[in-house]
Short mmCIF file of C-alpha atoms and ligand atoms in Angstrom, two decimals:
data_model
loop_
_atom_site.label_atom_id
_atom_site.label_comp_id
_atom_site.label_asym_id
_atom_site.label_seq_id
_atom_site.Cartn_x
_atom_site.Cartn_y
_atom_site.Cartn_z
CA UNK S 1 0.00 0.00 0.00
CA UNK S 2 0.94 3.66 -0.25
CA UNK S 3 0.59 6.61 2.13
CA UNK S 4 -0.82 9.79 0.58
CA UNK S 5 -0.75 13.14 2.42
CA UNK S 6 -3.28 15.84 1.55
CA UNK S 7 -5.55 13.37 -0.24
CA UNK S 8 -8.72 15.32 0.57
CA UNK S 9 -7.54 18.41 -1.32
CA UNK S 10 -7.94 19.16 -5.02
CA UNK S 11 -5.07 17.22 -6.60
CA UNK S 12 -4.73 14.67 -3.78
CA UNK S 13 -8.35 13.56 -4.02
CA UNK S 14 -8.15 13.29 -7.81
CA UNK S 15 -4.99 11.22 -7.33
CA UNK S 16 -6.56 8.85 -4.74
CA UNK S 17 -9.63 8.25 -6.95
CA UNK S 18 -7.45 7.70 -10.02
CA UNK S 19 -4.99 5.49 -8.09
CA UNK S 20 -7.69 3.12 -6.82
CA UNK S 21 -9.31 2.96 -10.25
CA UNK S 22 -6.05 2.36 -12.12
CA UNK S 23 -4.02 0.22 -9.72
CA UNK S 24 -6.40 -1.09 -7.03
CA UNK S 25 -3.57 -0.78 -4.49
CA UNK S 26 -4.75 0.31 -1.00
CA UNK S 27 -4.14 3.87 0.17
CA UNK S 28 -3.77 5.40 3.62
CA UNK S 29 -4.84 9.03 3.24
CA UNK S 30 -3.55 11.44 5.91
CA UNK S 31 -5.17 14.88 5.77
CA UNK S 32 -5.68 17.64 8.32
CA UNK S 33 -8.94 18.74 6.68
CA UNK S 34 -8.10 22.44 6.59
CA UNK S 35 -10.53 24.74 4.74
CA UNK S 36 -9.15 23.16 1.51
CA UNK S 37 -9.66 19.54 2.54
CA UNK S 38 -13.05 18.09 1.70
CA UNK S 39 -14.25 14.54 2.34
CA UNK S 40 -17.03 15.27 -0.16
CA UNK S 41 -14.34 14.81 -2.85
CA UNK S 42 -13.98 11.19 -1.72
CA UNK S 43 -17.69 10.37 -1.42
CA UNK S 44 -17.57 7.80 -4.21
CA UNK S 45 -15.06 5.67 -2.22
CA UNK S 46 -16.48 6.10 1.27
CA UNK S 47 -17.32 2.38 1.52
CA UNK S 48 -14.20 1.23 -0.31
CA UNK S 49 -12.04 -0.86 2.01
CA UNK S 50 -8.93 -0.06 -0.01
CA UNK S 51 -9.15 3.56 1.17
CA UNK S 52 -8.23 4.27 4.78
CA UNK S 53 -8.76 7.94 5.71
CA UNK S 54 -6.96 9.40 8.74
CA UNK S 55 -7.54 12.95 9.97
CA UNK S 56 -4.17 14.25 11.10
CA UNK S 57 -1.31 16.68 10.65
CA UNK S 58 1.95 15.98 8.83
CA UNK S 59 3.65 18.09 11.52
CA UNK S 60 2.74 15.39 14.05
CA UNK S 61 5.76 13.10 13.68
CA UNK S 62 4.44 10.67 16.31
CA UNK S 63 1.19 10.17 14.39
CA UNK S 64 3.00 9.76 11.07
CA UNK S 65 5.45 7.30 12.64
CA UNK S 66 2.56 5.25 14.03
CA UNK S 67 0.88 5.15 10.61
CA UNK S 68 4.10 4.03 8.92
CA UNK S 69 4.69 1.33 11.54
CA UNK S 70 1.15 -0.03 11.33
CA UNK S 71 0.62 0.12 7.56
CA UNK S 72 4.18 -0.43 6.22
CA UNK S 73 3.66 1.53 2.97
CA UNK S 74 6.01 1.01 0.03
CA UNK S 75 5.80 4.72 -0.86
CA UNK S 76 4.73 8.12 0.41
CA UNK S 77 3.14 10.57 -2.04
CA UNK S 78 3.23 14.00 -0.41
CA UNK S 79 0.59 16.52 -1.54
CA UNK S 80 -0.30 18.13 1.81
CA UNK S 81 0.37 21.86 1.75
CA UNK S 82 -1.04 25.30 2.07
CA UNK S 83 -1.41 26.04 -1.63
CA UNK S 84 -2.94 29.45 -2.38
CA UNK S 85 -0.61 32.36 -3.22
CA UNK S 86 -3.13 35.05 -2.21
CA UNK S 87 -3.64 33.47 1.22
CA UNK S 88 0.16 33.29 1.64
CA UNK S 89 0.27 37.06 1.12
CA UNK S 90 -2.40 37.69 3.78
CA UNK S 91 -1.08 35.15 6.33
CA UNK S 92 2.24 33.44 5.53
CA UNK S 93 2.72 31.69 8.90
CA UNK S 94 0.74 28.53 8.17
CA UNK S 95 2.68 28.15 4.89
CA UNK S 96 5.96 27.92 6.77
CA UNK S 97 4.43 25.60 9.39
CA UNK S 98 2.93 23.08 6.96
CA UNK S 99 5.06 23.38 3.84
CA UNK S 100 8.50 23.71 5.48
CA UNK S 101 8.20 22.29 9.01
CA UNK S 102 5.57 19.75 7.98
CA UNK S 103 7.69 18.42 5.12
CA UNK S 104 10.67 18.27 7.48
CA UNK S 105 8.64 16.27 10.05
CA UNK S 106 7.41 13.92 7.37
CA UNK S 107 10.94 13.41 6.04
CA UNK S 108 12.19 12.62 9.54
CA UNK S 109 9.45 10.03 10.09
CA UNK S 110 10.07 8.57 6.61
CA UNK S 111 13.84 8.36 7.18
CA UNK S 112 13.43 6.51 10.49
CA UNK S 113 10.91 4.09 8.95
CA UNK S 114 12.95 3.53 5.79
CA UNK S 115 16.18 2.93 7.76
CA UNK S 116 14.48 0.10 9.62
CA UNK S 117 13.26 -1.75 6.51
CA UNK S 118 14.86 -4.91 5.13
CA UNK S 119 17.21 -4.49 2.15
CA UNK S 120 14.65 -5.25 -0.60
CA UNK S 121 11.98 -2.97 0.89
CA UNK S 122 14.56 -0.22 1.43
CA UNK S 123 15.55 -0.38 -2.24
CA UNK S 124 11.95 -0.33 -3.40
CA UNK S 125 10.76 2.49 -1.09
CA UNK S 126 9.99 5.93 -2.62
CA UNK S 127 9.20 9.35 -1.13
CA UNK S 128 7.50 11.40 -3.87
CA UNK S 129 7.25 15.12 -3.12
CA UNK S 130 4.74 17.12 -5.18
CA UNK S 131 5.95 20.66 -5.82
CA UNK S 132 5.30 23.57 -8.11
CA UNK S 133 6.83 25.46 -11.04
CA UNK S 134 6.47 28.65 -8.93
CA UNK S 135 9.77 27.86 -7.16
CA UNK S 136 11.58 28.96 -10.34
CA UNK S 137 10.23 32.52 -10.16
CA UNK S 138 8.95 34.65 -13.03
CA UNK S 139 9.86 34.51 -16.74
CA UNK S 140 10.08 37.33 -19.28
CA UNK S 141 7.99 37.04 -22.44
CA UNK S 142 10.90 35.65 -24.50
CA UNK S 143 12.64 33.52 -21.85
CA UNK S 144 12.97 29.76 -22.32
CA UNK S 145 10.51 27.72 -20.20
CA UNK S 146 11.61 26.34 -16.80
CA UNK S 147 13.74 23.21 -17.02
CA UNK S 148 14.83 21.01 -14.11
CA UNK S 149 18.11 23.00 -14.09
CA UNK S 150 16.55 26.46 -13.82
CA UNK S 151 17.84 28.14 -10.62
CA UNK S 152 15.30 28.61 -7.85
CA UNK S 153 13.99 32.19 -7.43
CA UNK S 154 10.70 32.03 -5.50
CA UNK S 155 8.82 35.33 -5.15
CA UNK S 156 5.80 34.70 -2.88
CA UNK S 157 5.64 33.29 0.64
CA UNK S 158 3.90 30.26 -0.92
CA UNK S 159 6.60 29.57 -3.50
CA UNK S 160 9.38 30.29 -0.98
CA UNK S 161 7.88 27.73 1.42
CA UNK S 162 7.62 25.13 -1.37
CA UNK S 163 11.22 25.88 -2.39
CA UNK S 164 12.29 25.29 1.22
CA UNK S 165 10.51 21.93 1.18
CA UNK S 166 12.12 20.98 -2.15
CA UNK S 167 15.58 21.74 -0.74
CA UNK S 168 14.93 19.57 2.31
CA UNK S 169 13.81 16.68 0.10
CA UNK S 170 16.94 17.08 -2.01
CA UNK S 171 19.12 17.14 1.12
CA UNK S 172 17.52 13.96 2.51
CA UNK S 173 18.46 12.14 -0.67
CA UNK S 174 22.01 13.47 -0.82
CA UNK S 175 22.76 13.14 2.89
CA UNK S 176 20.86 10.03 3.94
CA UNK S 177 20.20 8.29 0.63
CA UNK S 178 16.40 8.44 1.11
CA UNK S 179 14.98 7.44 -2.30
CA UNK S 180 13.16 10.69 -3.07
CA UNK S 181 11.44 11.92 -6.22
CA UNK S 182 10.35 15.54 -6.75
CA UNK S 183 7.84 16.76 -9.30
CA UNK S 184 7.40 20.45 -10.17
CA UNK S 185 4.17 20.98 -12.05
CA UNK S 186 2.30 23.91 -13.54
CA UNK S 187 -1.19 25.20 -12.67
CA UNK S 188 -3.66 22.32 -12.44
CA UNK S 189 -7.36 22.57 -13.23
CA UNK S 190 -10.26 20.11 -13.26
CA UNK S 191 -12.92 18.58 -10.96
CA UNK S 192 -12.90 19.25 -7.19
CA UNK S 193 -10.84 22.45 -7.57
CA UNK S 194 -11.53 24.75 -4.62
CA UNK S 195 -13.18 27.93 -5.97
CA UNK S 196 -10.58 30.34 -4.63
CA UNK S 197 -8.29 29.60 -7.60
CA UNK S 198 -8.68 31.31 -10.98
CA UNK S 199 -10.60 28.77 -13.08
CA UNK S 200 -13.16 27.48 -10.52
CA UNK S 201 -13.59 31.00 -9.10
CA UNK S 202 -14.51 32.31 -12.56
CA UNK S 203 -16.93 29.44 -13.25
CA UNK S 204 -18.69 29.70 -9.89
CA UNK S 205 -18.81 33.52 -9.91
CA UNK S 206 -20.21 33.45 -13.45
CA UNK S 207 -23.08 31.16 -12.35
CA UNK S 208 -23.73 33.31 -9.30
CA UNK S 209 -23.97 36.49 -11.40
CA UNK S 210 -20.93 37.92 -9.60
CA UNK S 211 -18.05 39.86 -11.16
CA UNK S 212 -15.08 38.01 -12.66
CA UNK S 213 -12.06 39.70 -11.04
CA UNK S 214 -8.99 40.07 -13.27
CA UNK S 215 -5.82 41.05 -11.41
CA UNK S 216 -3.90 43.93 -13.03
CA UNK S 217 -3.97 43.86 -16.84
CA UNK S 218 -4.78 40.12 -17.08
CA UNK S 219 -1.74 39.49 -19.28
CA UNK S 220 0.06 37.25 -16.76
CA UNK S 221 0.77 33.88 -18.33
CA UNK S 222 0.39 30.44 -16.75
CA UNK S 223 0.80 26.92 -18.15
CA UNK S 224 -2.34 24.84 -17.54
CA UNK S 225 -2.27 21.10 -16.77
CA UNK S 226 -5.44 18.99 -16.55
CA UNK S 227 -5.43 17.29 -13.14
CA UNK S 228 -6.03 13.82 -14.64
CA UNK S 229 -2.86 14.20 -16.71
CA UNK S 230 -0.99 15.22 -13.56
CA UNK S 231 -2.17 12.04 -11.80
CA UNK S 232 -0.92 9.89 -14.68
CA UNK S 233 2.44 11.68 -14.58
CA UNK S 234 2.83 11.08 -10.84
CA UNK S 235 2.13 7.38 -11.30
CA UNK S 236 4.79 7.22 -14.04
CA UNK S 237 7.35 8.99 -11.83
CA UNK S 238 6.55 6.71 -8.89
CA UNK S 239 6.96 3.62 -11.07
CA UNK S 240 10.11 4.49 -12.98
CA UNK S 241 11.56 7.82 -11.81
CA UNK S 242 15.23 7.79 -10.78
CA UNK S 243 15.69 8.25 -7.01
CA UNK S 244 17.04 11.73 -6.33
CA UNK S 245 15.73 13.11 -9.63
CA UNK S 246 13.25 15.93 -10.23
CA UNK S 247 10.74 16.04 -13.08
CA UNK S 248 8.91 19.07 -14.46
CA UNK S 249 5.30 18.34 -15.43
CA UNK S 250 3.43 20.72 -17.72
CA UNK S 251 0.51 20.83 -20.11
CA UNK S 252 2.18 22.70 -23.03
CA UNK S 253 -0.71 25.17 -22.61
CA UNK S 254 0.60 28.67 -21.97
CA UNK S 255 -2.25 31.17 -21.74
CA UNK S 256 -2.74 34.74 -20.53
CA UNK S 257 -5.28 34.98 -17.69
CA UNK S 258 -7.62 37.20 -19.68
CA UNK S 259 -7.63 34.67 -22.54
CA UNK S 260 -8.46 31.88 -20.07
CA UNK S 261 -11.40 33.88 -18.73
CA UNK S 262 -12.62 34.68 -22.27
CA UNK S 263 -12.49 30.97 -23.17
CA UNK S 264 -14.45 30.11 -20.00
CA UNK S 265 -17.08 32.78 -20.68
CA UNK S 266 -17.54 31.60 -24.26
CA UNK S 267 -17.91 27.98 -23.13
CA UNK S 268 -20.43 28.97 -20.46
CA UNK S 269 -22.33 31.03 -23.05
CA UNK S 270 -22.55 27.84 -25.13
CA UNK S 271 -23.36 25.36 -22.33
CA UNK S 272 -25.38 27.43 -19.83
CA UNK S 273 -26.30 30.76 -21.34
CA UNK S 274 -27.49 33.63 -19.14
CA UNK S 275 -31.23 34.26 -18.98
CA UNK S 276 -30.78 37.68 -20.62
CA UNK S 277 -28.61 36.07 -23.35
CA UNK S 278 -25.78 38.52 -22.68
CA UNK S 279 -22.30 37.04 -22.63
CA UNK S 280 -20.68 36.16 -19.31
CA UNK S 281 -17.84 38.40 -20.57
CA UNK S 282 -19.94 41.37 -19.40
CA UNK S 283 -19.21 40.25 -15.79
CA UNK S 284 -15.43 40.75 -16.18
CA UNK S 285 -14.07 43.38 -13.77
CA UNK S 286 -10.46 44.56 -13.40
CA UNK S 287 -9.14 44.72 -9.83
CA UNK S 288 -5.85 45.95 -8.40
CA UNK S 289 -3.00 43.55 -8.96
CA UNK S 290 -1.65 40.93 -6.54
CA UNK S 291 1.53 42.24 -4.80
CA UNK S 292 4.67 40.68 -6.33
CA UNK S 293 2.57 39.00 -9.04
CA UNK S 294 4.74 36.69 -11.19
CA UNK S 295 4.36 37.61 -14.85
CA UNK S 296 4.89 34.31 -16.61
CA UNK S 297 5.36 30.61 -15.84
CA UNK S 298 6.14 28.05 -18.54
CA UNK S 299 7.30 24.45 -18.24
CA UNK S 300 9.70 22.51 -20.39
CA UNK S 301 8.30 19.00 -19.88
CA UNK S 302 10.67 17.22 -22.26
CA UNK S 303 12.61 15.31 -19.57
CA UNK S 304 9.60 13.34 -18.30
CA UNK S 305 8.59 12.63 -21.90
CA UNK S 306 12.09 11.49 -22.88
CA UNK S 307 12.85 9.42 -19.77
CA UNK S 308 9.42 8.13 -18.77
CA UNK S 309 7.37 8.43 -21.95
CA UNK S 310 4.75 10.70 -20.35
CA UNK S 311 2.98 13.54 -22.10
CA UNK S 312 -0.40 15.13 -21.41
CA UNK S 313 -3.45 13.59 -23.09
CA UNK S 314 -5.69 16.67 -22.81
CA UNK S 315 -5.52 19.89 -24.81
CA UNK S 316 -6.66 23.03 -23.03
CA UNK S 317 -9.87 22.91 -25.10
CA UNK S 318 -10.75 19.33 -24.12
CA UNK S 319 -9.74 19.74 -20.47
CA UNK S 320 -11.60 22.98 -19.95
CA UNK S 321 -14.78 21.54 -21.49
CA UNK S 322 -14.66 18.57 -19.09
CA UNK S 323 -14.07 20.98 -16.22
CA UNK S 324 -16.94 23.34 -17.03
CA UNK S 325 -19.25 20.36 -17.53
CA UNK S 326 -18.19 18.93 -14.16
CA UNK S 327 -19.02 22.21 -12.38
CA UNK S 328 -22.38 22.38 -14.18
CA UNK S 329 -23.23 18.87 -13.00
CA UNK S 330 -21.90 19.33 -9.45
CA UNK S 331 -23.39 22.60 -8.27
CA UNK S 332 -24.32 21.01 -4.93
CA UNK S 333 -20.60 20.30 -4.32
CA UNK S 334 -19.93 24.01 -4.86
CA UNK S 335 -22.81 25.06 -2.56
CA UNK S 336 -21.55 22.68 0.16
CA UNK S 337 -18.12 24.34 0.34
CA UNK S 338 -19.32 27.91 0.08
CA UNK S 339 -19.40 28.19 3.85
CA UNK S 340 -19.05 31.20 6.08
CA UNK S 341 -15.25 30.82 5.96
CA UNK S 342 -15.19 30.90 2.18
CA UNK S 343 -17.33 34.06 2.10
CA UNK S 344 -15.02 35.66 4.68
CA UNK S 345 -12.06 34.91 2.37
CA UNK S 346 -13.77 36.53 -0.64
CA UNK S 347 -14.39 39.63 1.42
CA UNK S 348 -10.79 39.74 2.70
CA UNK S 349 -9.22 39.28 -0.73
CA UNK S 350 -11.50 41.27 -3.03
CA UNK S 351 -13.22 44.08 -1.15
CA UNK S 352 -12.10 47.54 -2.23
CA UNK S 353 -10.00 46.28 -5.17
CA UNK S 354 -12.37 46.90 -8.09
CA UNK S 355 -11.12 49.33 -10.76
CA UNK S 356 -12.88 50.93 -13.69
CA UNK S 357 -10.54 49.79 -16.48
CA UNK S 358 -7.38 47.72 -17.10
P1 LIG B 401 -5.21 21.98 -1.81
O1 LIG B 401 -4.99 23.25 -1.03
O2 LIG B 401 -6.45 21.82 -2.61
O3 LIG B 401 -5.14 20.73 -0.81
C1 LIG B 401 -4.18 20.62 0.20
C2 LIG B 401 -4.62 19.48 1.14
O4 LIG B 401 -3.62 19.35 2.16
C3 LIG B 401 -5.95 19.75 1.84
O5 LIG B 401 -6.77 18.60 1.81
C4 LIG B 401 -5.54 20.08 3.27
O6 LIG B 401 -6.53 19.72 4.24
C5 LIG B 401 -4.28 19.25 3.41
N1 LIG B 401 -3.36 19.79 4.43
C6 LIG B 401 -2.98 21.08 4.60
N2 LIG B 401 -2.14 21.18 5.65
C7 LIG B 401 -1.99 19.93 6.15
C8 LIG B 401 -1.22 19.38 7.21
N3 LIG B 401 -0.47 20.16 7.99
N4 LIG B 401 -1.28 18.05 7.43
C9 LIG B 401 -2.06 17.25 6.65
N5 LIG B 401 -2.80 17.72 5.63
C10 LIG B 401 -2.76 19.03 5.39
O7 LIG B 401 -3.91 21.83 -2.70
P2 LIG B 401 -3.76 21.20 -4.15
O8 LIG B 401 -4.07 22.24 -5.17
O9 LIG B 401 -4.44 19.90 -4.20
O10 LIG B 401 -2.17 20.98 -4.20
C11 LIG B 401 -1.59 19.74 -3.79
C12 LIG B 401 -0.09 19.86 -3.89
O11 LIG B 401 0.29 20.19 -5.21
C13 LIG B 401 0.49 20.98 -3.00
O12 LIG B 401 1.70 20.51 -2.44
C14 LIG B 401 0.75 22.11 -3.97
O13 LIG B 401 1.82 22.93 -3.54
C15 LIG B 401 1.10 21.35 -5.24
N6 LIG B 401 0.78 22.06 -6.48
C16 LIG B 401 -0.49 22.48 -6.75
C17 LIG B 401 -0.75 23.13 -7.97
C18 LIG B 401 -2.14 23.56 -8.35
O14 LIG B 401 -2.32 24.12 -9.44
N7 LIG B 401 -3.17 23.32 -7.54
C19 LIG B 401 0.29 23.36 -8.89
C20 LIG B 401 1.57 22.94 -8.55
C21 LIG B 401 1.81 22.27 -7.36
P1 LIG B 402 -4.19 31.13 -9.06
O1 LIG B 402 -5.29 30.20 -9.50
O2 LIG B 402 -4.31 31.77 -7.71
O3 LIG B 402 -2.83 30.33 -9.22
P2 LIG B 402 -1.29 30.86 -9.10
O4 LIG B 402 -1.26 32.22 -8.53
O5 LIG B 402 -0.71 29.84 -8.17
O6 LIG B 402 -0.74 30.79 -10.49
O7 LIG B 402 -4.08 32.29 -10.11
C1 LIG B 402 -3.79 32.03 -11.49
C2 LIG B 402 -3.59 33.37 -12.16
O8 LIG B 402 -4.84 34.07 -12.16
C3 LIG B 402 -2.60 34.28 -11.44
O9 LIG B 402 -1.85 34.99 -12.41
C4 LIG B 402 -3.49 35.22 -10.64
C5 LIG B 402 -4.72 35.33 -11.51
N1 LIG B 402 -6.00 35.59 -10.79
C6 LIG B 402 -6.84 36.64 -11.18
O10 LIG B 402 -6.54 37.39 -12.12
N2 LIG B 402 -8.00 36.81 -10.49
C7 LIG B 402 -8.36 36.03 -9.43
O11 LIG B 402 -9.44 36.28 -8.81
C8 LIG B 402 -7.50 34.94 -9.06
C9 LIG B 402 -7.85 34.03 -7.91
C10 LIG B 402 -6.33 34.75 -9.77
#
């Protein structure tokens, strides 16, 4: 079996569902259930004996050690993190606690467990750390995309905390020989995406008749990766990645934010038009920019293709259509998470930012 951390969040829950469907191998899922963790994402496997959910904190080394001792996993896949850049600007402390200290605690527990395994199990064990392209900083319009050799230059408290975690993982391989794997992926999108992030926020605000807030001039560029493709890539890395190596995972889909929002509006106009037949584009509103906003991210994903034969199956067009359809069919899921806390966040992040033009 494998131990997954953060498996009630967006990517983690997609991974657990995909893992059970594709491999059938049991999973222990350790998640603190912060505002971003949602057992509703795992409803379809609530009676599945192959899935063992544990509410807990990766910072709690004793709890992690007990789980490792009891379940004897052959791998740890580490998703648990504070993941939203805007929240890291408002309150960075929890990002350091979970992303840096939590990864350190987890590595310590993993090292102790791994050291005690027999030779064959030690050789086979893997610690896969899921990270982000944001650790590489911001690109100019004509710069080459991030490769695995691009120097780290994180710009937000979020990306700095992920960079710290990446360095610890690297050090545990070099110093102790722990068989680690690190993946740095671009912006994911797809089902179960918490609606504080760009794509689900725009879809859910559009339905609710709210404004669609574009930071700054909307010309910041991100690479977009469909979450199902990300899950496939992680499985490939876990199976055949070289211990100690890092792999960049991207969708080959660079898009400016404003273009993403236009595509979403046009798709919503087609699939769920407004009662007044006006385009959802009329709801777009420019707001003051995010402090320190990175201008462009782009991923060179040739290494994982060359070494492990992985490349994304979805285009942006096919992935975004699946995503919009999922949100149309799962409006109750959205209503269930739009709690008091979520509304408080919207107020904290967006009030007073609206501007008249770009
Ligand atoms: P998410 O915020 O949706 O989910 C994070 C999960 O971790 C939640 O279920 C939360 O309850 C859990 N968690 C938080 N702190 C914890 C702790 N101390 N102990 C145990 N569980 C804890 O995040 P996501 O978007 O699914 O991202 C998963 C991973 O992928 C993160 O490490 C993130 O940095 C990385 N990543 C995400 C993206 C993206 O586009 N979403 C892109 C690149 C990398
Ligand atoms: P986000 O989904 O927060 O991911 P990240 O900052 O990790 O890339 O944001 C994606 C892009 O969309 C980023 O450039 C910020 C921008 N953005 C907006 O323009 N408006 C919004 O309301 C949000 C949440 C993001």
